[in-house]
Every structure is written in C-alpha cells, then in structure tokens.
Backbone as numpy.savetxt, mean C-alpha at the origin, in Angstrom:
# Nx Ny Nz CAx CAy CAz Cx Cy Cz
-23.18 -11.04 8.98 -22.16 -11.93 9.51 -21.12 -12.31 8.46
-21.19 -11.73 7.25 -20.20 -12.01 6.21 -19.50 -10.73 5.78
-19.36 -9.81 6.69 -18.78 -8.53 6.35 -17.27 -8.63 6.15
-16.77 -7.71 5.35 -15.34 -7.60 5.10 -14.85 -6.33 5.78
-13.85 -6.46 6.61 -13.28 -5.33 7.34 -11.98 -4.91 6.66
-11.87 -3.63 6.34 -10.70 -3.09 5.65 -9.96 -2.16 6.59
-8.76 -2.57 7.00 -7.93 -1.68 7.79 -7.35 -0.58 6.90
-7.01 0.53 7.54 -6.45 1.64 6.77 -7.43 2.16 5.76
-8.68 2.28 6.17 -9.74 2.63 5.24 -9.66 4.01 4.64
-8.79 4.86 5.17 -8.59 6.19 4.59 -7.27 6.26 3.82
-6.52 5.16 3.76 -5.20 5.17 3.14 -5.23 4.94 1.64
-4.04 4.93 1.05 -3.90 4.83 -0.39 -4.54 3.57 -0.95
-4.30 2.43 -0.32 -4.92 1.20 -0.80 -6.24 0.91 -0.13
-6.36 1.17 1.17 -7.56 0.80 1.91 -8.82 1.42 1.35
-8.77 2.69 1.03 -9.99 3.33 0.52 -10.36 2.79 -0.84
-9.36 2.40 -1.62 -9.63 1.82 -2.94 -10.20 0.40 -2.80
-9.67 -0.36 -1.87 -10.20 -1.71 -1.62 -11.67 -1.61 -1.21
-11.98 -0.72 -0.27 -13.36 -0.57 0.19 -14.28 -0.15 -0.95
-13.82 0.75 -1.80 -14.64 1.20 -2.92 -14.93 0.06 -3.88
-13.94 -0.76 -4.16 -14.14 -1.87 -5.09 -15.07 -2.92 -4.50
-14.92 -3.20 -3.22 -15.81 -4.18 -2.59 -17.25 -3.68 -2.60
-17.43 -2.39 -2.35 -18.77 -1.82 -2.40 -19.36 -1.96 -3.80
-18.54 -1.71 -4.82 -19.02 -1.84 -6.20 -19.40 -3.27 -6.53
-18.75 -4.22 -5.87 -19.08 -5.64 -6.07 -20.32 -6.07 -5.28
-20.85 -5.15 -4.48 -22.04 -5.46 -3.69 -21.75 -6.23 -2.42
-20.49 -6.24 -1.98 -20.14 -6.95 -0.77 -20.26 -6.04 0.44
-20.74 -6.56 1.57 -20.85 -5.75 2.79 -19.45 -5.45 3.33
-19.09 -4.20 3.36 -17.74 -3.81 3.75 -17.80 -2.66 4.73
-16.90 -2.66 5.67 -16.72 -1.52 6.55 -15.23 -1.29 6.75
-14.90 -0.07 7.07 -13.50 0.30 7.20 -13.16 0.56 8.66
-11.87 0.51 8.93 -11.38 0.82 10.27 -10.07 1.58 10.14
-9.89 2.54 11.01 -8.64 3.30 11.03 -8.45 3.91 12.41
-7.24 4.32 12.67 -6.92 4.92 13.97 -7.63 6.26 14.14
-7.89 6.95 13.03 -8.46 8.29 13.11 -9.98 8.33 13.10
-10.62 7.18 12.89 -12.09 7.18 12.89 -12.59 7.63 14.26
-13.61 8.46 14.25 -14.09 9.04 15.51 -15.33 8.36 16.05
-15.87 7.40 15.29 -17.09 6.77 15.75 -17.18 5.36 15.20
-18.12 4.59 15.69 -18.41 3.26 15.16 -19.53 3.38 14.15
-19.27 2.87 12.96 -20.27 3.00 11.90 -21.47 2.12 12.19
-22.69 2.66 12.04 -23.87 1.82 12.17 -23.86 0.70 11.12
-24.45 -0.44 11.45 -24.49 -1.56 10.51 -25.09 -1.13 9.18
-26.11 -0.28 9.22 -26.76 0.11 7.97 -25.80 0.81 7.04
-24.78 1.48 7.59 -23.83 2.20 6.76 -22.76 1.30 6.17
-22.52 0.15 6.80 -21.37 -0.65 6.43 -21.46 -1.17 5.01
-22.67 -1.45 4.52 -22.79 -1.99 3.18 -22.39 -0.98 2.12
-22.47 0.28 2.43 -22.06 1.31 1.49 -20.68 1.84 1.81
-20.00 1.21 2.75 -18.69 1.69 3.13 -18.75 2.97 3.95
-19.92 3.32 4.43 -20.08 4.56 5.16 -19.47 4.49 6.54
-19.04 5.64 7.03 -18.49 5.70 8.37 -17.23 4.87 8.49
-16.86 4.57 9.70 -15.68 3.76 9.91 -15.51 3.45 11.38
-15.02 2.27 11.67 -14.72 1.90 13.04 -13.37 2.45 13.44
-13.23 2.78 14.68 -11.92 3.15 15.20 -11.18 1.87 15.57
-9.98 1.71 15.02 -9.14 0.59 15.39 -7.70 1.10 15.46
-7.24 1.32 16.67 -5.88 1.77 16.91 -5.04 0.53 17.19
-4.05 0.28 16.36 -3.23 -0.92 16.53 -2.45 -0.93 17.84
-2.33 0.23 18.47 -1.66 0.30 19.77 -2.62 0.08 20.94
-3.89 -0.18 20.65 -4.91 -0.32 21.70 -5.72 -1.59 21.48
-5.13 -2.77 21.76 -5.85 -4.03 21.52 -7.18 -4.13 22.26
-7.31 -3.44 23.38 -8.55 -3.51 24.15 -9.73 -2.96 23.34
-9.47 -2.14 22.35 -10.55 -1.54 21.58 -10.82 -2.20 20.24
-10.23 -3.37 19.98 -10.37 -4.00 18.66 -11.69 -4.74 18.49
-12.28 -5.23 19.55 -13.43 -6.14 19.44 -14.60 -5.57 18.63
-15.01 -4.31 18.84 -16.15 -3.81 18.07 -15.91 -3.82 16.56
-14.69 -3.52 16.15 -14.39 -3.51 14.72 -14.40 -4.91 14.14
-13.92 -5.88 14.90 -13.82 -7.26 14.42 -15.16 -8.00 14.46
-16.09 -7.52 15.25 -17.35 -8.22 15.44 -18.09 -8.40 14.12
-18.37 -9.64 13.75 -19.14 -9.92 12.54 -18.32 -10.03 11.28
-17.03 -9.67 11.33 -16.20 -9.72 10.12 -15.80 -11.15 9.82
-15.82 -11.50 8.54 -15.39 -12.83 8.12 -14.18 -12.76 7.20
-13.84 -11.58 6.73 -12.62 -11.39 5.95 -12.00 -10.07 6.38
-10.67 -9.99 6.30 -9.95 -8.84 6.85 -8.79 -8.47 5.94
-8.75 -7.18 5.58 -7.61 -6.61 4.85 -6.69 -5.96 5.85
-5.45 -6.44 5.90 -4.49 -6.02 6.91 -3.43 -5.11 6.30
-3.17 -4.01 6.98 -2.11 -3.11 6.56 -1.46 -2.53 7.81
-0.13 -2.44 7.79 0.62 -1.82 8.89 0.95 -0.39 8.48
0.31 0.61 9.10 0.52 1.99 8.66 1.82 2.61 9.16
2.48 2.00 10.12 3.67 2.61 10.70 4.87 1.70 10.49
5.62 1.98 9.44 6.83 1.21 9.14 8.08 2.04 9.38
7.96 3.07 10.20 9.12 3.92 10.45 10.22 3.15 11.17
11.46 3.37 10.75 12.56 2.75 11.49 12.62 3.34 12.89
13.08 2.54 13.80 13.19 3.01 15.18 11.93 2.81 15.99
10.85 2.35 15.35 9.62 2.04 16.09 9.41 0.53 16.02
9.13 -0.07 17.15 8.94 -1.52 17.18 7.46 -1.82 17.13
6.98 -2.10 15.93 5.56 -2.39 15.72 5.37 -3.82 15.23
6.40 -4.65 15.35 6.37 -5.96 14.71 5.32 -6.90 15.28
4.88 -6.67 16.50 3.93 -7.61 17.11 2.48 -7.16 16.99
2.25 -5.99 16.42 0.87 -5.49 16.37 0.00 -6.33 15.44
0.43 -6.53 14.20 -0.39 -7.31 13.28 -0.49 -8.78 13.67
0.59 -9.41 14.15 0.42 -10.80 14.60 -0.63 -10.95 15.70
-0.66 -10.01 16.64 -1.67 -10.07 17.68 -3.06 -9.85 17.10
-3.18 -8.92 16.17 -4.48 -8.68 15.55 -4.94 -9.91 14.77
-4.02 -10.59 14.10 -4.39 -11.82 13.38 -4.97 -12.84 14.36
-4.31 -13.03 15.49 -4.81 -13.97 16.50 -6.21 -13.59 16.96
-6.40 -12.31 17.27 -7.71 -11.84 17.76 -8.77 -11.98 16.67
-8.40 -11.68 15.45 -9.37 -11.74 14.35 -9.84 -13.17 14.11
-8.91 -14.12 14.08 -9.29 -15.52 13.86 -10.16 -16.01 15.01
-9.80 -15.62 16.23 -10.62 -16.01 17.38 -12.01 -15.42 17.31
-12.15 -14.25 16.67 -13.45 -13.59 16.55 -14.27 -14.11 15.39
-13.69 -14.98 14.55 -14.46 -15.57 13.46 -14.01 -15.22 12.06
-12.95 -14.42 11.91 -12.44 -14.11 10.57 -11.90 -15.38 9.94
-12.24 -15.61 8.68 -11.83 -16.83 8.00 -11.03 -16.57 6.73
-10.76 -15.32 6.44 -9.95 -14.99 5.26 -9.13 -13.73 5.57
-7.83 -13.80 5.32 -6.93 -12.70 5.59 -6.19 -12.31 4.31
-6.14 -11.01 4.04 -5.33 -10.49 2.93 -4.40 -9.45 3.51
-3.10 -9.69 3.40 -2.08 -8.82 4.00 -1.38 -8.00 2.93
-1.35 -6.68 3.11 -0.51 -5.82 2.29 0.90 -5.84 2.88
1.79 -6.55 2.20 3.17 -6.63 2.64 4.01 -5.76 1.70
5.20 -6.18 1.35 6.06 -5.38 0.49 7.05 -6.29 -0.22
7.61 -5.78 -1.30 8.62 -6.53 -2.04 9.79 -6.91 -1.13
10.23 -8.16 -1.23 11.43 -8.59 -0.54 11.26 -9.05 0.88
10.05 -8.94 1.43 9.85 -9.33 2.83 10.14 -10.82 3.02
9.79 -11.63 2.03 10.01 -13.07 2.16 11.49 -13.42 2.30
12.38 -12.55 1.79 13.81 -12.81 1.87 14.50 -11.97 2.95
13.73 -11.13 3.65 14.31 -10.26 4.67 14.54 -11.03 5.96
15.37 -10.46 6.83 15.57 -11.09 8.14 14.45 -10.68 9.09
14.51 -11.20 10.29 13.41 -11.00 11.23 13.27 -9.56 11.72
14.22 -8.71 11.40 14.11 -7.31 11.83 13.13 -6.53 10.97
12.77 -7.07 9.80 11.83 -6.35 8.93 10.48 -6.25 9.63
9.87 -5.06 9.66 8.62 -4.89 10.42 7.45 -5.71 9.92
7.52 -6.23 8.69 6.41 -7.03 8.16 6.70 -8.53 8.17
7.89 -8.92 8.57 8.24 -10.34 8.55 7.33 -11.14 9.48
7.16 -10.65 10.71 6.31 -11.36 11.67 4.85 -11.38 11.22
4.42 -10.32 10.54 3.04 -10.28 10.05 2.81 -11.35 8.99
3.75 -11.49 8.06 3.61 -12.54 7.05 3.55 -13.92 7.71
4.42 -14.15 8.67 4.45 -15.45 9.33 3.14 -15.71 10.07
2.61 -14.69 10.73 1.36 -14.86 11.48 0.21 -15.20 10.55
0.14 -14.54 9.41 -0.92 -14.81 8.44 -0.80 -16.23 7.91
0.42 -16.63 7.57 0.63 -17.97 7.01 0.35 -19.07 8.03
0.54 -18.76 9.31 0.31 -19.76 10.36 -1.07 -19.64 11.01
-1.96 -18.84 10.43 -3.23 -18.51 11.08 -4.24 -19.66 11.09
-4.11 -20.60 10.16 -5.09 -21.67 10.05 -6.31 -21.33 9.23
-6.35 -20.13 8.64 -7.46 -19.74 7.77 -6.89 -19.39 6.40
-7.78 -19.14 5.42 -7.33 -18.76 4.09 -6.57 -17.44 4.16
-5.46 -17.37 3.44 -4.67 -16.14 3.45 -4.11 -15.86 2.06
-3.90 -14.57 1.81 -3.24 -14.10 0.60 -2.31 -12.97 1.00
-1.11 -12.96 0.45 -0.14 -11.91 0.74 0.15 -11.13 -0.54
0.11 -9.81 -0.44 0.42 -8.93 -1.56 1.78 -8.30 -1.31
2.69 -8.42 -2.30 4.03 -7.86 -2.16 4.29 -6.88 -3.31
3.77 -5.66 -3.18 4.03 -4.65 -4.21 5.37 -3.98 -4.00
5.83 -3.31 -5.05 7.00 -2.45 -4.94 6.56 -1.02 -4.68
7.31 -0.07 -5.21 6.98 1.34 -5.05 5.66 1.66 -5.74
4.83 2.49 -5.10 3.54 2.86 -5.66 3.70 3.97 -6.70
2.97 3.87 -7.80 2.91 4.98 -8.75 2.30 6.22 -8.10
1.42 6.01 -7.14 0.76 7.13 -6.45 1.73 7.97 -5.60
2.95 7.48 -5.40 3.93 8.31 -4.70 4.16 9.62 -5.43
4.02 9.59 -6.76 4.21 10.81 -7.56 2.98 11.71 -7.56
1.80 11.11 -7.46 0.57 11.87 -7.69 -0.23 12.18 -6.44
0.05 11.45 -5.34 -0.78 11.64 -4.15 0.02 11.82 -2.86
1.18 11.19 -2.77 1.84 11.15 -1.47 3.24 11.75 -1.52
4.26 10.95 -1.23 5.59 11.45 -0.92 6.13 12.51 -1.87
6.08 12.22 -3.18 6.80 13.05 -4.14 5.91 14.04 -4.88
4.64 14.11 -4.55 3.78 15.06 -5.24 4.26 16.50 -5.05
4.64 16.93 -3.83 5.15 18.31 -3.71 6.36 18.57 -4.59
7.24 17.57 -4.73 8.41 17.74 -5.58 8.00 17.86 -7.04
7.02 17.05 -7.47 6.52 17.17 -8.84 5.97 18.57 -9.07
5.20 19.08 -8.12 4.63 20.41 -8.27 5.71 21.49 -8.32
6.82 21.24 -7.63 7.92 22.21 -7.64 8.73 22.14 -8.93
8.58 21.02 -9.65 9.32 20.84 -10.90 10.63 20.10 -10.75
11.00 19.70 -9.52 12.29 19.06 -9.31 12.16 17.85 -8.39
12.46 16.68 -8.93 12.49 15.45 -8.16 13.95 15.16 -7.81
14.36 15.52 -6.61 15.74 15.29 -6.17 15.78 13.98 -5.39
16.14 12.90 -6.08 16.12 11.56 -5.50 17.44 10.85 -5.75
17.90 10.06 -4.79 19.18 9.36 -4.95 19.05 8.04 -5.70
18.38 8.09 -6.85 18.07 6.86 -7.58 18.92 6.68 -8.83
19.64 7.71 -9.25 20.45 7.60 -10.45 19.64 7.13 -11.63
20.21 6.17 -12.38 19.51 5.60 -13.52 18.83 4.28 -13.16
18.73 4.01 -11.86 18.08 2.77 -11.43 16.62 2.75 -11.82
16.14 1.56 -12.10 14.77 1.40 -12.59 13.93 0.62 -11.59
12.65 0.97 -11.55 11.72 0.24 -10.69 10.36 0.17 -11.37
9.63 -0.93 -11.22 8.32 -1.08 -11.86 7.20 -0.57 -10.95
7.00 0.74 -10.94 6.00 1.37 -10.08 4.62 0.74 -10.32
3.99 0.28 -9.24 2.70 -0.39 -9.37 1.58 0.59 -9.03
0.51 0.53 -9.79 -0.65 1.38 -9.55 -1.44 0.83 -8.37
-1.76 1.68 -7.41 -2.54 1.24 -6.25 -3.91 0.72 -6.64
-4.42 1.14 -7.79 -5.69 0.59 -8.26 -5.56 -0.91 -8.53
-4.42 -1.33 -9.07 -4.20 -2.76 -9.29 -4.08 -3.50 -7.96
-3.37 -2.92 -7.01 -3.26 -3.54 -5.68 -4.66 -3.74 -5.10
-5.48 -2.70 -5.18 -6.82 -2.76 -4.60 -7.69 -3.80 -5.31
-7.55 -3.90 -6.63 -8.38 -4.86 -7.36 -7.99 -6.29 -7.00
-6.69 -6.54 -6.86 -6.24 -7.87 -6.44 -6.72 -8.17 -5.03
-6.59 -7.19 -4.13 -7.03 -7.39 -2.75 -8.52 -7.67 -2.69
-9.31 -6.90 -3.43 -10.76 -7.10 -3.41 -11.13 -8.48 -3.94
-10.44 -8.92 -4.99 -10.71 -10.26 -5.52 -10.40 -11.33 -4.48
-9.26 -11.18 -3.80 -8.88 -12.18 -2.79 -9.83 -12.18 -1.61
-10.39 -11.02 -1.28 -11.30 -10.91 -0.15 -12.71 -11.40 -0.49
-13.14 -11.19 -1.73 -14.56 -11.34 -2.04 -14.90 -12.57 -2.86
-13.97 -13.09 -3.64 -14.32 -14.19 -4.54 -14.56 -15.47 -3.76
-15.56 -16.20 -4.18 -15.83 -17.50 -3.58 -14.74 -18.50 -3.98
-14.56 -19.52 -3.18 -13.55 -20.53 -3.48 -12.20 -20.15 -2.91
-11.21 -20.95 -3.28 -9.89 -20.76 -2.68 -8.82 -20.47 -3.73
-9.20 -19.82 -4.84 -8.25 -19.55 -5.92 -7.07 -18.72 -5.45
-7.31 -17.81 -4.49 -6.25 -16.93 -4.02 -5.64 -17.40 -2.70
-6.17 -18.47 -2.14 -5.71 -18.93 -0.83 -4.29 -19.48 -0.93
-3.46 -19.09 0.03 -2.10 -19.57 0.08 -1.20 -18.98 -0.99
-1.61 -17.87 -1.61 -0.83 -17.24 -2.67 -0.15 -15.98 -2.15
1.07 -15.75 -2.64 1.79 -14.51 -2.39 2.05 -13.88 -3.75
1.44 -12.73 -4.00 1.50 -12.09 -5.31 2.53 -10.95 -5.32
3.47 -11.02 -6.25 4.40 -9.92 -6.49 3.72 -8.98 -7.49
3.46 -7.74 -7.07 2.67 -6.81 -7.86 3.55 -5.68 -8.38
3.58 -5.53 -9.72 4.34 -4.46 -10.36 3.57 -3.97 -11.57
4.10 -2.93 -12.23 3.59 -2.56 -13.54 4.36 -3.35 -14.60
4.06 -3.19 -15.88 4.65 -4.07 -16.90 6.13 -3.87 -17.16
6.68 -2.70 -16.82 8.11 -2.48 -17.07 8.68 -1.54 -16.03
9.97 -1.69 -15.82 10.65 -0.82 -14.85 11.14 0.44 -15.55
11.00 1.57 -14.88 11.46 2.84 -15.45 12.31 3.58 -14.43
13.13 4.49 -14.92 13.98 5.30 -14.07 13.23 6.57 -13.65
13.72 7.21 -12.61 13.07 8.43 -12.12 13.05 9.53 -13.18
14.11 9.60 -13.99 14.13 10.60 -15.06 13.04 10.37 -16.08
12.79 9.10 -16.43 11.72 8.81 -17.37 10.36 9.10 -16.75
10.21 8.80 -15.46 8.95 9.12 -14.78 8.69 10.62 -14.84
9.72 11.41 -14.58 9.57 12.87 -14.64 9.18 13.32 -16.04
9.81 12.72 -17.07 9.51 13.10 -18.45 8.07 12.74 -18.81
7.61 11.58 -18.37 6.24 11.18 -18.67 5.22 12.10 -18.00
5.52 12.49 -16.76 4.63 13.43 -16.07 4.64 14.78 -16.77
5.82 15.23 -17.21 5.92 16.50 -17.94 5.06 16.48 -19.19
5.17 15.37 -19.95 4.41 15.28 -21.20 2.91 15.27 -20.95
2.48 14.64 -19.86 1.04 14.53 -19.59 0.46 15.81 -19.02
1.26 16.59 -18.33 0.74 17.77 -17.63 1.09 19.09 -18.31
2.10 19.06 -19.18 2.54 20.31 -19.80 3.39 21.17 -18.88
3.77 20.64 -17.73 4.64 21.37 -16.80 5.99 20.66 -16.79
7.03 21.44 -16.62 8.37 20.87 -16.64 8.69 20.22 -15.30
8.99 18.94 -15.36 9.42 18.20 -14.18 10.69 17.46 -14.56
11.73 17.60 -13.75 12.97 16.89 -14.05 13.47 16.19 -12.81
14.27 15.16 -13.06 14.89 14.41 -11.96 16.33 14.88 -11.79
16.68 15.17 -10.55 18.07 15.49 -10.21 18.61 14.39 -9.30
19.67 13.76 -9.74 20.28 12.73 -8.91 21.07 13.40 -7.78
20.84 12.92 -6.56 21.56 13.43 -5.38 22.11 12.25 -4.60
22.99 12.53 -3.68 23.50 11.46 -2.83 22.48 11.11 -1.76
22.65 9.94 -1.17 21.76 9.54 -0.09 21.82 10.54 1.06
23.02 11.03 1.36 23.17 12.01 2.43 22.46 13.31 2.14
22.57 13.77 0.91 21.89 15.01 0.53 20.38 14.85 0.61
19.90 13.70 0.14 18.45 13.46 0.21 17.99 13.43 1.66
18.70 12.71 2.52 18.30 12.60 3.92 18.33 13.96 4.61
19.34 14.76 4.31 19.43 16.09 4.92 18.26 16.97 4.50
17.89 16.91 3.21 16.76 17.71 2.73 15.45 17.24 3.35
15.28 15.92 3.45 14.05 15.40 4.05 13.95 15.79 5.52
15.07 15.73 6.23 15.07 16.13 7.64 14.74 17.60 7.79
15.27 18.42 6.89 14.99 19.86 6.94 13.52 20.16 6.72
12.80 19.25 6.05 11.37 19.44 5.80 10.51 18.69 6.83
11.12 18.24 7.92 10.34 17.71 9.03 10.33 16.21 9.18
11.00 15.48 8.29 11.06 14.03 8.44 12.05 13.67 9.55
11.68 12.80 10.48 12.64 12.38 11.51 13.91 11.85 10.87
15.04 12.12 11.50 16.34 11.82 10.90 16.50 10.35 10.55
16.11 9.46 11.45 16.27 8.03 11.18 15.37 7.58 10.04
14.16 8.11 9.99 13.25 7.78 8.89 13.81 8.29 7.56
14.40 9.47 7.57 14.99 10.02 6.35 16.15 9.16 5.87
16.96 8.68 6.79 18.08 7.81 6.40 17.58 6.49 5.84
16.53 5.94 6.46 15.97 4.68 5.98 15.39 4.84 4.58
14.67 5.92 4.34 14.10 6.15 3.02 15.21 6.35 1.99
16.26 7.06 2.38 17.40 7.25 1.47 18.02 5.90 1.11
18.12 5.00 2.08 18.68 3.68 1.82 17.80 2.89 0.85
16.47 2.98 1.01 15.56 2.28 0.11 15.68 2.82 -1.32
15.84 4.13 -1.44 15.99 4.71 -2.77 17.35 4.36 -3.38
18.35 4.23 -2.54 19.65 3.79 -3.03 19.56 2.36 -3.56
18.69 1.54 -2.96 18.45 0.20 -3.51 17.98 0.28 -4.95
17.13 1.28 -5.23 16.66 1.46 -6.61 17.85 1.78 -7.51
18.73 2.69 -7.07 19.91 3.03 -7.86 20.73 1.78 -8.20
20.81 0.85 -7.24 21.65 -0.33 -7.41 20.93 -1.50 -8.08
19.69 -1.26 -8.52 19.00 -2.25 -9.31 18.18 -3.27 -8.54
18.09 -3.09 -7.23 17.29 -4.03 -6.45 15.80 -3.69 -6.58
14.99 -4.71 -6.74 13.55 -4.51 -6.88 13.10 -4.17 -8.28
13.97 -4.33 -9.27 13.61 -3.97 -10.65 12.89 -5.09 -11.38
12.82 -6.28 -10.76 12.20 -7.42 -11.44 10.70 -7.20 -11.63
10.20 -7.65 -12.75 8.78 -7.54 -13.05 8.05 -8.74 -12.44
6.97 -8.46 -11.73 6.16 -9.53 -11.15 4.92 -9.79 -11.99
4.42 -11.02 -11.90 3.22 -11.39 -12.67 1.99 -11.55 -11.79
2.02 -10.98 -10.58 0.93 -11.17 -9.64 -0.40 -10.64 -10.11
-0.40 -9.48 -10.76 -1.66 -8.91 -11.24 -2.30 -9.84 -12.27
-1.49 -10.32 -13.21 -2.03 -11.21 -14.23 -2.48 -12.54 -13.63
-1.72 -13.07 -12.68 -2.13 -14.31 -12.03 -3.47 -14.15 -11.33
-3.64 -13.03 -10.62 -4.83 -12.84 -9.81 -6.04 -12.42 -10.62
-5.82 -11.61 -11.65 -6.94 -10.98 -12.35 -7.11 -11.43 -13.80
-6.10 -12.13 -14.34 -6.20 -12.58 -15.72 -6.05 -11.48 -16.74
-5.40 -10.38 -16.35 -5.13 -9.28 -17.28 -3.78 -8.68 -16.93
-3.18 -7.95 -17.88 -1.90 -7.30 -17.57 -2.11 -6.17 -16.55
-1.06 -5.82 -15.83 -1.16 -4.67 -14.92 -1.19 -3.36 -15.69
-1.67 -2.33 -15.04 -1.66 -0.99 -15.64 -0.23 -0.50 -15.78
0.02 0.21 -16.83 1.35 0.77 -17.05 1.48 2.09 -16.28
2.72 2.51 -16.10 2.95 3.82 -15.47 2.36 4.93 -16.32
2.44 4.77 -17.65 1.86 5.78 -18.53 0.35 5.90 -18.31
-0.32 4.78 -18.11 -1.77 4.82 -17.85 -2.05 5.53 -16.53
-1.24 5.26 -15.52 -1.43 5.94 -14.25 -1.25 7.44 -14.41
-0.20 7.85 -15.10 0.08 9.28 -15.28 -1.06 9.97 -16.01
-1.56 9.33 -17.08 -2.66 9.94 -17.83 -3.90 10.09 -16.96
-4.23 9.08 -16.17 -5.40 9.15 -15.30 -5.21 10.20 -14.21
-4.02 10.26 -13.63 -3.76 11.23 -12.57 -3.82 12.65 -13.10
-3.28 12.86 -14.30 -3.33 14.20 -14.90 -4.76 14.60 -15.19
-5.55 13.66 -15.74 -6.95 13.97 -16.03 -7.75 14.27 -14.77
-7.35 13.63 -13.65 -8.04 13.88 -12.37 -7.55 15.12 -11.67
-6.56 15.80 -12.24 -6.07 17.03 -11.63 -5.16 16.83 -10.43
-4.51 15.67 -10.37 -3.66 15.38 -9.19 -2.48 16.34 -9.08
-2.07 16.93 -10.21 -0.91 17.82 -10.15 -1.29 19.28 -10.33
-2.58 19.58 -10.12 -2.97 20.99 -10.09 -2.64 21.55 -8.71
-1.93 22.65 -8.62 -1.64 23.21 -7.30 -2.92 23.61 -6.59
-2.92 23.50 -5.26 -4.07 23.92 -4.48 -4.23 25.43 -4.58
-5.48 25.87 -4.57 -5.74 27.31 -4.61 -5.28 27.98 -3.33
C-alpha cells in the first residue's frame, strides 16, 4: 500500500527513476501506454513488468493507480497541434481520489512563465492545487538528446545541423533528473514538498562545443553546422517529422540561438546537496557505454 507508480516507465527519465527507486529498496512499479499486461504485485518491488496506462483512456487507469501512494507524472505527447492539456490534470484528480499522497511532475523550463496554451501549464496548476505533497521538476534540454534520442543519428553521421548558432544551453543529464525525482518520491518528510526545481548542468555550452566534446571522447569527427529554422524544419519533415512538429522544434532551437534558457539552475544542488553532472561527464559515460557505436 506504499508503492510508487512511475509513468513513462520505458522513457528517458521514467526508466531511470524506477531503477533508482528499486536500488533504494522502495516498492515501485511502472506504467506506460505500450505495456501489454498488468504486472503481478510480486514483480513490482523489482520494477518488473509494467501496468498499461494510456492517458487517452481514463477508464483503464484504476488498476495502475490501485495501491499507489506516490506518483511520477510525465506527459509523453507534447506535439504541437495536439490538445493533451487536460490529460494530466484529470489523472491528478483520479490519483488523489485513489489515495496518492505525493506527486512529482516532470515539467520543463519556462512553463511557470508560459501562457495557458503551453501543454504543461494546466498540469503544473493541477499538481499545485491537488491538496497533497507535490514537487515540480523544470529541466532544460537533455544531454541524452545527443546520445540516446533526437540527435544521436546526426552524431553518428558526423553532422549536427541545428539552428542554434552560438547560443548556449546547460544540457542536463537525465540521471540527475531521475535522482532528484527519486529523492522527492521516496524520502520521508516534506523537504521536497512545494518545491519547483530548475535542473541544469553546471555551465551552458554551444552546439559546436558539444560536438567537439563528443568528437574528443569518441575519436569520431562530429561538427555542428548552423542552419536556418526553415532549413532545419524542412530536413526534419523530409525524415518523417510532422510539419507542425518540425516547425515547433525549430522554434525551440531558435530560442537557444537567441539566448533563452541559458540560465544555470541550482535545483540539483538544492535537492541532492551536490553539484549537477557536467556535460563532459555525460559524454564520457555515454562513450564508455557505447552509445555512439553504430548498430551492426
């Protein structure tokens, strides 16, 4: 009856949160839209299996929420043109009614200052108005974008064509996000309650420096080519990204060019009492793990 439920259990942060909670000896289970079965209780303590929880199907949420007392919330669909703003607020209501007493929301940098059209604005408000302990995480761009997700194919090709110019951003390691989330979910007391943590690495770097650091760590040549937002969007669309999503991503990267989001946050140190991991540390760990080895 004190289980922790982690949404997005197969995602970049969710799987790391679940792993850390398991290492802490906390009973944890994961939920995702792609899970094909309900995990037996015996598996939940080891993070085994996963509950199916489709945010578009509220009728199916009850089994995943049953017995959970803390919940890690993540919205997996932030594509422009899709109206998903009410999914997490409804889940917050259902979770609290089911007995959840602690909420940790993965939000994003700048949501607190965004207008109501931002897909996470309503989620932040719902968490803050829930009547239970809550913590909000506001990270910037993930360092794992280079090693696991969006830009890994570009790194492997040797060319990062991004409309970022010399703009700098403090890429945050998802391991730090997960450690902060696990602490907020698992620690006794209310040290993290009512806190909104801005999560970054210790310094902001430009895309060209990121490419150079990856080159030095891997021995492969990776360079950054500055392109226009239109050129980036056209290339992304040609590779299968929906046109509106490509334009939105281009706009976010243009924000980097213009210096928005370059501020260093102290959320990792506030939450964990240590400095955040540097981008260099992430690159070294990713290279050692073979993240940039091409698939056979």
